[in-house]
mmCIF file of C-alpha atoms in Angstrom:
data_model
loop_
_atom_site.group_PDB
_atom_site.id
_atom_site.type_symbol
_atom_site.label_atom_id
_atom_site.label_comp_id
_atom_site.label_asym_id
_atom_site.label_seq_id
_atom_site.Cartn_x
_atom_site.Cartn_y
_atom_site.Cartn_z
ATOM 1 C CA MET K 22 12.456 -44.641 54.177
ATOM 2 C CA LEU K 23 16.136 -45.417 54.674
ATOM 3 C CA HIS K 24 15.685 -48.371 52.323
ATOM 4 C CA ASN K 25 14.427 -46.081 49.546
ATOM 5 C CA ALA K 26 17.242 -43.575 49.951
ATOM 6 C CA SER K 27 19.898 -46.297 50.235
ATOM 7 C CA THR K 28 18.669 -47.867 47.005
ATOM 8 C CA LEU K 29 18.969 -44.690 44.954
ATOM 9 C CA ARG K 30 22.357 -43.674 46.320
ATOM 10 C CA ASP K 31 23.968 -47.104 46.033
ATOM 11 C CA SER K 32 27.218 -46.714 44.096
ATOM 12 C CA ASN K 33 26.782 -49.904 42.064
ATOM 13 C CA SER K 34 23.079 -50.482 41.405
ATOM 14 C CA GLY K 35 21.722 -47.040 42.247
ATOM 15 C CA PRO K 36 22.341 -45.553 38.769
ATOM 16 C CA ALA K 37 20.372 -48.382 37.124
ATOM 17 C CA VAL K 38 17.408 -47.845 39.446
ATOM 18 C CA ARG K 39 17.517 -44.092 38.853
ATOM 19 C CA GLU K 40 17.515 -44.705 35.100
ATOM 20 C CA ARG K 41 14.260 -46.652 35.411
ATOM 21 C CA VAL K 42 12.659 -43.958 37.519
ATOM 22 C CA LEU K 43 13.715 -41.419 34.895
ATOM 23 C CA ARG K 44 12.210 -43.621 32.198
ATOM 24 C CA LEU K 45 8.792 -43.491 33.841
ATOM 25 C CA PHE K 46 8.982 -39.699 33.962
ATOM 26 C CA GLU K 47 9.988 -39.663 30.288
ATOM 27 C CA VAL K 48 6.957 -41.779 29.387
ATOM 28 C CA VAL K 49 4.698 -39.268 31.144
ATOM 29 C CA HIS K 50 6.445 -36.463 29.262
ATOM 30 C CA LEU K 51 5.944 -38.195 25.913
ATOM 31 C CA ARG K 52 2.233 -38.649 26.586
ATOM 32 C CA ARG K 53 1.874 -34.853 26.748
ATOM 33 C CA ARG K 54 -1.158 -34.870 29.022
ATOM 34 C CA ALA K 55 0.088 -31.857 30.989
ATOM 35 C CA HIS K 56 2.986 -29.442 31.260
ATOM 36 C CA ILE K 57 5.206 -30.758 34.063
ATOM 37 C CA THR K 58 6.885 -28.147 36.260
ATOM 38 C CA MET K 59 9.815 -28.362 38.676
ATOM 39 C CA ARG K 60 7.342 -28.141 41.525
ATOM 40 C CA ASP K 61 5.579 -31.236 40.175
ATOM 41 C CA LEU K 62 8.891 -33.084 39.968
ATOM 42 C CA ARG K 63 9.916 -32.189 43.519
ATOM 43 C CA SER K 64 6.543 -33.250 44.855
ATOM 44 C CA ALA K 65 6.590 -36.581 42.993
ATOM 45 C CA LEU K 66 10.146 -37.389 44.082
ATOM 46 C CA SER K 67 9.273 -36.567 47.687
ATOM 47 C CA TRP K 68 6.335 -38.965 47.465
ATOM 48 C CA PHE K 69 8.598 -41.551 45.837
ATOM 49 C CA LEU K 70 11.040 -41.481 48.754
ATOM 50 C CA LEU K 71 8.938 -40.659 51.813
ATOM 51 C CA ARG K 72 5.278 -41.377 50.986
ATOM 52 C CA ASP K 73 4.244 -38.548 53.346
ATOM 53 C CA HIS K 74 5.584 -40.553 56.311
ATOM 54 C CA GLY K 75 7.997 -39.420 58.982
ATOM 55 C CA CYS K 76 10.192 -41.365 61.377
ATOM 56 C CA ALA K 77 7.446 -41.397 64.015
ATOM 57 C CA ASP K 78 4.988 -42.881 61.511
ATOM 58 C CA VAL K 79 7.364 -45.678 60.603
ATOM 59 C CA LYS K 80 8.127 -46.378 64.271
ATOM 60 C CA GLY K 81 4.425 -46.684 65.030
ATOM 61 C CA LEU K 82 3.921 -48.948 62.043
ATOM 62 C CA LEU K 83 6.736 -51.263 63.133
ATOM 63 C CA ALA K 84 5.219 -51.484 66.610
ATOM 64 C CA GLN K 85 1.930 -52.717 65.089
ATOM 65 C CA LEU K 86 3.463 -54.858 62.379
ATOM 66 C CA ASP K 87 2.206 -58.122 63.864
ATOM 67 C CA GLN K 88 -1.372 -56.846 63.887
ATOM 68 C CA LEU K 89 -1.335 -54.995 60.544
ATOM 69 C CA GLY K 90 0.753 -57.489 58.595
ATOM 70 C CA PRO K 91 3.846 -56.960 56.420
ATOM 71 C CA GLU K 92 1.870 -55.543 53.479
ATOM 72 C CA ARG K 93 1.600 -52.152 55.256
ATOM 73 C CA LEU K 94 5.392 -51.966 55.385
ATOM 74 C CA VAL K 95 5.889 -53.298 51.871
ATOM 75 C CA ALA K 96 3.519 -50.588 50.631
ATOM 76 C CA LEU K 97 5.987 -47.901 51.784
ATOM 77 C CA TYR K 98 8.910 -49.137 49.703
ATOM 78 C CA TYR K 99 9.731 -47.086 46.636
ATOM 79 C CA THR K 100 8.560 -49.769 44.205
ATOM 80 C CA GLU K 101 4.964 -49.137 45.281
ATOM 81 C CA ALA K 102 5.106 -45.347 45.038
ATOM 82 C CA PHE K 103 3.531 -45.122 41.586
ATOM 83 C CA ALA K 104 1.312 -48.191 41.786
ATOM 84 C CA ASP K 105 -2.195 -47.885 40.414
ATOM 85 C CA GLN K 106 -4.570 -47.448 43.352
ATOM 86 C CA GLU K 107 -6.745 -50.309 42.155
ATOM 87 C CA PHE K 108 -3.796 -52.711 42.442
ATOM 88 C CA ALA K 109 -1.786 -51.007 45.207
ATOM 89 C CA LEU K 110 -1.221 -52.188 48.745
ATOM 90 C CA PRO K 111 -2.964 -50.062 51.402
ATOM 91 C CA ILE K 112 -0.982 -47.496 53.372
ATOM 92 C CA SER K 113 -1.986 -45.579 56.463
ATOM 93 C CA ALA K 114 -1.349 -41.867 56.029
ATOM 94 C CA SER K 115 -3.030 -38.708 57.231
ATOM 95 C CA GLY K 116 -4.110 -35.992 54.848
ATOM 96 C CA PRO K 117 -5.337 -36.229 51.261
ATOM 97 C CA ASP K 118 -4.187 -39.076 49.064
ATOM 98 C CA ARG K 119 -1.595 -38.269 46.409
ATOM 99 C CA ALA K 120 -4.098 -39.062 43.695
ATOM 100 C CA VAL K 121 -4.734 -35.315 43.776
ATOM 101 C CA ASP K 122 -1.108 -34.745 42.737
ATOM 102 C CA ARG K 123 -1.361 -34.550 38.973
ATOM 103 C CA LEU K 124 2.111 -35.940 38.222
ATOM 104 C CA VAL K 125 1.729 -38.837 40.654
ATOM 105 C CA ARG K 126 -1.667 -39.545 39.109
ATOM 106 C CA GLN K 127 -0.125 -39.735 35.637
ATOM 107 C CA LEU K 128 2.760 -41.873 36.865
ATOM 108 C CA ARG K 129 0.197 -44.285 38.287
ATOM 109 C CA GLU K 130 -1.209 -44.633 34.793
ATOM 110 C CA THR K 131 2.181 -46.055 33.738
ATOM 111 C CA ASP K 132 2.144 -48.668 36.521
ATOM 112 C CA VAL K 133 4.322 -51.578 35.379
ATOM 113 C CA GLY K 134 2.500 -53.841 37.818
ATOM 114 C CA ARG K 135 -0.567 -53.799 35.584
ATOM 115 C CA VAL K 136 1.251 -55.185 32.536
ATOM 116 C CA ASN K 137 0.803 -58.936 32.205
ATOM 117 C CA HIS K 138 3.884 -61.053 31.459
ATOM 118 C CA PRO K 139 2.761 -64.699 31.666
ATOM 119 C CA VAL K 140 6.252 -66.247 31.651
ATOM 120 C CA LEU K 141 7.679 -63.750 34.133
ATOM 121 C CA ASP K 142 4.566 -63.936 36.320
ATOM 122 C CA ARG K 143 4.877 -67.711 36.577
ATOM 123 C CA GLN K 144 8.574 -67.481 37.440
ATOM 124 C CA LEU K 145 7.940 -64.867 40.121
ATOM 125 C CA ASP K 146 5.140 -66.942 41.596
ATOM 126 C CA TYR K 147 7.211 -70.135 41.605
ATOM 127 C CA ASP K 148 10.510 -68.798 42.956
ATOM 128 C CA VAL K 149 11.205 -65.096 43.411
ATOM 129 C CA ASP K 150 14.941 -65.510 43.942
ATOM 130 C CA SER K 151 15.587 -67.288 40.629
ATOM 131 C CA ALA K 152 12.879 -65.604 38.530
ATOM 132 C CA VAL K 153 15.203 -62.839 37.260
ATOM 133 C CA PRO K 154 18.842 -61.872 37.848
ATOM 134 C CA TRP K 155 18.589 -59.459 40.766
ATOM 135 C CA MET K 156 20.804 -56.472 41.529
ATOM 136 C CA THR K 157 22.876 -56.327 44.685
ATOM 137 C CA PHE K 158 22.977 -53.350 47.060
ATOM 138 C CA ASP K 159 25.954 -53.381 49.371
ATOM 139 C CA GLY K 160 24.857 -50.688 51.776
ATOM 140 C CA ARG K 161 21.176 -51.590 51.995
ATOM 141 C CA SER K 162 19.456 -53.413 54.832
ATOM 142 C CA LYS K 163 17.999 -56.892 54.229
ATOM 143 C CA VAL K 164 14.789 -56.030 56.080
ATOM 144 C CA ALA K 165 12.854 -55.113 52.937
ATOM 145 C CA ALA K 166 13.623 -58.425 51.211
ATOM 146 C CA ALA K 167 12.576 -60.317 54.343
ATOM 147 C CA GLN K 168 9.306 -58.393 54.649
ATOM 148 C CA LEU K 169 8.530 -58.908 50.959
ATOM 149 C CA ARG K 170 8.984 -62.667 51.289
ATOM 150 C CA ARG K 171 6.937 -62.682 54.480
ATOM 151 C CA TYR K 172 4.142 -60.894 52.656
ATOM 152 C CA ALA K 173 4.371 -63.323 49.712
ATOM 153 C CA ALA K 174 4.275 -66.323 52.027
ATOM 154 C CA GLY K 175 1.105 -65.046 53.671
ATOM 155 C CA VAL K 176 -0.863 -64.649 50.436
ATOM 156 C CA PRO K 177 -3.348 -67.545 50.194
ATOM 157 C CA ARG K 178 -3.160 -70.202 47.511
ATOM 158 C CA PRO K 179 -6.126 -72.103 46.032
ATOM 159 C CA SER K 180 -7.813 -74.335 48.595
ATOM 160 C CA ASP K 181 -11.258 -75.511 49.574
ATOM 161 C CA SER K 182 -11.372 -73.253 52.625
ATOM 162 C CA ILE K 183 -10.965 -69.918 50.784
ATOM 163 C CA ALA K 184 -13.216 -68.569 48.065
ATOM 164 C CA LEU K 185 -11.639 -68.621 44.629
ATOM 165 C CA ASP K 186 -12.316 -64.940 43.934
ATOM 166 C CA VAL K 187 -10.547 -63.962 47.170
ATOM 167 C CA VAL K 188 -7.527 -66.083 46.276
ATOM 168 C CA ALA K 189 -7.414 -64.725 42.720
ATOM 169 C CA GLU K 190 -7.514 -61.113 43.920
ATOM 170 C CA ALA K 191 -4.788 -61.690 46.516
ATOM 171 C CA ARG K 192 -2.524 -63.529 44.039
ATOM 172 C CA ARG K 193 -3.094 -60.820 41.428
ATOM 173 C CA ASN K 194 -2.022 -58.116 43.877
ATOM 174 C CA LEU K 195 1.053 -60.113 44.860
ATOM 175 C CA THR K 196 2.043 -60.575 41.234
ATOM 176 C CA ALA K 197 1.738 -56.831 40.643
ATOM 177 C CA VAL K 198 4.005 -56.126 43.627
ATOM 178 C CA LEU K 199 6.623 -58.588 42.393
ATOM 179 C CA ARG K 200 6.483 -57.174 38.864
ATOM 180 C CA ARG K 201 7.319 -53.715 40.206
ATOM 181 C CA TRP K 202 10.275 -55.050 42.169
ATOM 182 C CA ALA K 203 11.486 -56.876 39.063
ATOM 183 C CA PHE K 204 11.141 -53.732 36.939
ATOM 184 C CA TYR K 205 13.324 -51.662 39.241
ATOM 185 C CA GLU K 206 15.819 -54.245 40.448
ATOM 186 C CA ARG K 207 16.352 -56.849 37.740
ATOM 187 C CA ARG K 208 19.897 -56.776 36.415
ATOM 188 C CA ASP K 209 19.211 -57.448 32.719
ATOM 189 C CA ASN K 210 17.698 -55.110 30.131
ATOM 190 C CA SER K 211 14.327 -56.857 29.995
ATOM 191 C CA TRP K 212 12.916 -54.145 32.253
ATOM 192 C CA ARG K 213 12.374 -52.084 29.109
ATOM 193 C CA ASP K 214 9.831 -54.648 27.897
ATOM 194 C CA MET K 215 7.841 -54.240 31.117
ATOM 195 C CA LEU K 216 6.724 -50.690 30.317
ATOM 196 C CA PRO K 217 3.004 -50.404 29.495
ATOM 197 C CA TYR K 218 3.794 -48.546 26.248
ATOM 198 C CA THR K 219 5.804 -50.890 24.041
ATOM 199 C CA SER K 220 6.227 -48.398 21.181
ATOM 200 C CA VAL K 221 7.654 -45.552 23.232
ATOM 201 C CA GLY K 222 11.140 -46.229 21.866
ATOM 202 C CA LEU K 223 9.921 -45.985 18.282
ATOM 203 C CA LEU K 224 8.114 -42.728 19.048
ATOM 204 C CA GLU K 225 11.292 -41.245 20.512
ATOM 205 C CA SER K 226 13.275 -42.323 17.472
ATOM 206 C CA VAL K 227 10.780 -40.689 15.104
ATOM 207 C CA ILE K 228 10.718 -37.309 16.813
ATOM 208 C CA SER K 229 14.386 -37.082 17.825
ATOM 209 C CA ALA K 230 16.407 -38.965 15.205
ATOM 210 C CA LYS K 231 20.061 -37.951 15.137
ATOM 211 C CA THR K 232 20.852 -38.676 11.466
ATOM 212 C CA PRO K 233 18.843 -38.519 8.215
ATOM 213 C CA GLU K 234 19.266 -42.283 7.775
ATOM 214 C CA GLU K 235 17.873 -43.015 11.223
ATOM 215 C CA ARG K 236 15.043 -40.540 10.651
ATOM 216 C CA ALA K 237 14.047 -42.196 7.367
ATOM 217 C CA THR K 238 14.212 -45.717 8.812
ATOM 218 C CA THR K 239 12.152 -44.989 11.914
ATOM 219 C CA ARG K 240 9.491 -43.025 10.027
ATOM 220 C CA THR K 241 9.145 -45.839 7.505
ATOM 221 C CA THR K 242 8.730 -48.325 10.338
ATOM 222 C CA LEU K 243 6.085 -46.166 11.987
ATOM 223 C CA ARG K 244 4.273 -45.663 8.681
ATOM 224 C CA ASP K 245 4.140 -49.422 8.072
ATOM 225 C CA ARG K 246 2.746 -50.023 11.559
ATOM 226 C CA VAL K 247 0.096 -47.340 11.163
ATOM 227 C CA VAL K 248 -0.980 -48.625 7.754
ATOM 228 C CA GLU K 249 -1.270 -52.207 8.983
ATOM 229 C CA ALA K 250 -3.068 -51.170 12.171
ATOM 230 C CA VAL K 251 -5.692 -49.172 10.259
ATOM 231 C CA SER K 252 -6.238 -52.046 7.818
ATOM 232 C CA VAL K 253 -6.646 -54.570 10.627
ATOM 233 C CA ALA K 254 -9.101 -52.230 12.373
ATOM 234 C CA GLU K 255 -11.106 -52.092 9.144
ATOM 235 C CA GLY K 256 -11.386 -55.884 9.158
ATOM 236 C CA VAL K 257 -8.633 -56.945 6.749
ATOM 237 C CA ARG K 258 -7.071 -60.243 7.811
ATOM 238 C CA ASN K 259 -4.950 -61.063 4.761
ATOM 239 C CA PRO K 260 -1.298 -60.370 5.792
ATOM 240 C CA LEU K 261 -0.099 -59.455 2.303
ATOM 241 C CA LEU K 262 -2.978 -57.062 1.784
ATOM 242 C CA ARG K 263 -2.787 -55.262 5.125
ATOM 243 C CA GLN K 264 1.007 -54.961 5.013
ATOM 244 C CA ASN K 265 1.074 -53.320 1.581
ATOM 245 C CA TYR K 266 -2.121 -51.282 1.475
ATOM 246 C CA LEU K 267 -4.137 -49.070 3.735
ATOM 247 C CA ALA K 268 -7.631 -50.494 3.379
ATOM 248 C CA LEU K 269 -10.777 -48.492 4.143
ATOM 249 C CA ARG K 270 -14.224 -50.046 4.062
ATOM 250 C CA VAL K 271 -16.572 -48.458 1.551
ATOM 251 C CA SER K 272 -19.778 -49.352 3.390
ATOM 252 C CA ARG K 273 -20.709 -49.997 7.029
ATOM 253 C CA VAL K 274 -23.558 -52.466 6.548
ATOM 254 C CA ALA K 275 -23.931 -54.737 9.556
ATOM 255 C CA GLN K 276 -23.298 -58.450 8.896
ATOM 256 C CA ALA K 277 -22.606 -57.849 5.229
ATOM 257 C CA ALA K 278 -21.963 -60.966 3.145
ATOM 258 C CA ILE K 279 -19.403 -59.101 1.010
ATOM 259 C CA ARG K 280 -17.168 -56.237 2.111
ATOM 260 C CA SER K 281 -15.829 -53.617 -0.257
ATOM 261 C CA TYR K 282 -12.598 -51.743 0.407
ATOM 262 C CA ARG K 283 -10.666 -48.891 -1.090
ATOM 263 C CA LEU K 284 -6.960 -49.736 -1.221
ATOM 264 C CA PHE K 285 -4.221 -47.127 -0.931
ATOM 265 C CA PRO K 286 -0.605 -48.245 -1.528
ATOM 266 C CA LYS K 287 1.419 -47.743 1.639
ATOM 267 C CA ASP K 288 4.292 -46.179 -0.321
ATOM 268 C CA ASP K 289 2.039 -43.176 -0.992
ATOM 269 C CA PHE K 290 1.991 -42.357 2.729
ATOM 270 C CA VAL K 291 4.665 -40.427 4.582
ATOM 271 C CA ILE K 292 5.276 -39.677 8.256
ATOM 272 C CA GLU K 293 6.409 -36.073 8.708
ATOM 273 C CA VAL K 294 7.666 -34.258 11.793
ATOM 274 C CA SER K 295 7.770 -30.528 11.245
ATOM 275 C CA VAL K 296 10.568 -28.555 12.899
ATOM 276 C CA PRO K 297 9.827 -24.946 13.885
ATOM 277 C CA ALA K 298 12.055 -22.105 12.768
ATOM 278 C CA TYR K 299 13.416 -21.644 16.289
ATOM 279 C CA GLY K 300 14.539 -25.269 16.486
ATOM 280 C CA ASP K 301 18.215 -24.322 16.223
ATOM 281 C CA PHE K 302 18.021 -21.967 19.202
ATOM 282 C CA LEU K 303 15.572 -23.464 21.718
ATOM 283 C CA GLU K 304 15.125 -26.923 23.179
ATOM 284 C CA PHE K 305 11.753 -28.313 22.168
ATOM 285 C CA ALA K 306 9.873 -31.564 21.658
ATOM 286 C CA PRO K 307 8.116 -31.755 18.254
ATOM 287 C CA MET K 308 5.263 -33.831 19.624
ATOM 288 C CA GLN K 309 2.468 -31.621 18.384
ATOM 289 C CA SER K 310 3.657 -31.614 14.763
ATOM 290 C CA ASN K 311 3.443 -35.232 13.628
ATOM 291 C CA TRP K 312 1.716 -35.723 10.276
ATOM 292 C CA PHE K 313 0.505 -38.818 8.467
ATOM 293 C CA ARG K 314 0.383 -37.551 4.885
ATOM 294 C CA TYR K 315 -1.021 -39.195 1.780
ATOM 295 C CA GLY K 316 -0.220 -38.154 -1.770
ATOM 296 C CA ASP K 317 1.618 -35.181 -3.200
ATOM 297 C CA PRO K 318 1.511 -32.171 -0.818
ATOM 298 C CA HIS K 319 1.249 -29.870 -3.854
ATOM 299 C CA ASP K 320 -1.740 -31.759 -5.278
ATOM 300 C CA CYS K 321 -4.859 -30.516 -3.488
ATOM 301 C CA GLU K 322 -6.973 -33.415 -4.747
ATOM 302 C CA SER K 323 -4.744 -36.191 -3.379
ATOM 303 C CA HIS K 324 -3.095 -34.517 -0.398
ATOM 304 C CA SER K 325 -4.448 -35.164 3.100
ATOM 305 C CA THR K 326 -2.950 -35.092 6.587
ATOM 306 C CA TYR K 327 -3.968 -36.693 9.902
#
């Protein structure tokens, strides 16, 4: 627990780690699955730091570390707090699991350990120390790094004596653990690419642009992505066609020899974000008012919104 607190309050690297924690909360906020209260935030941050363990719990765990293995200790470090239960290391705790905590449950849905990064995964598996540029924490104990490497060294590799499915599951769990450590403690800005939602930055730019020029650019970018995505989903593979038109299939005949499409020029579509009248007086997030509009809004025959 001291390791978690020392990480966040470190004068040099602590602000960077806190920024990444904040980013995960922002992703949950942008998903708009629930209204998050201060009570939810306090509960999630308490779980993030303490994992419902006290000093006596940690003392007992350290006394049984040789029997239980280092993974029980690694599971209590802050990097594992919001790990998806399917890919998380086991912890021993009394009382109900925090899956019942709605904010923790949503944060687990943003688990960076589930996002595959083939190049990074190979580097982490080959040599953890040189895989990414790591932060330094002057006032933090080295015990956590030692336990992590002890856990990694104990994960089996392919051999004739261990079933392949057992090895694959163990290596997959190890890779997820290392990804989470890399997300929080890598020194470069590539941590942003490790989020499970790669378009979250574009979404933020669309709904909270600071200038008219930025607003127009980001909405055009989003419109182009939406148009191309719909066309690809309809089965259009020609790049020039799908990048310039929104294509909708006319018929849904299975295994048709010829497909017919209706083509709508992408320039006829507009992304709109409506701003309420009280926008100048109250803080708000215009997430519920995004429109994908086609045609002239004053022409009832050609105007449609989604």
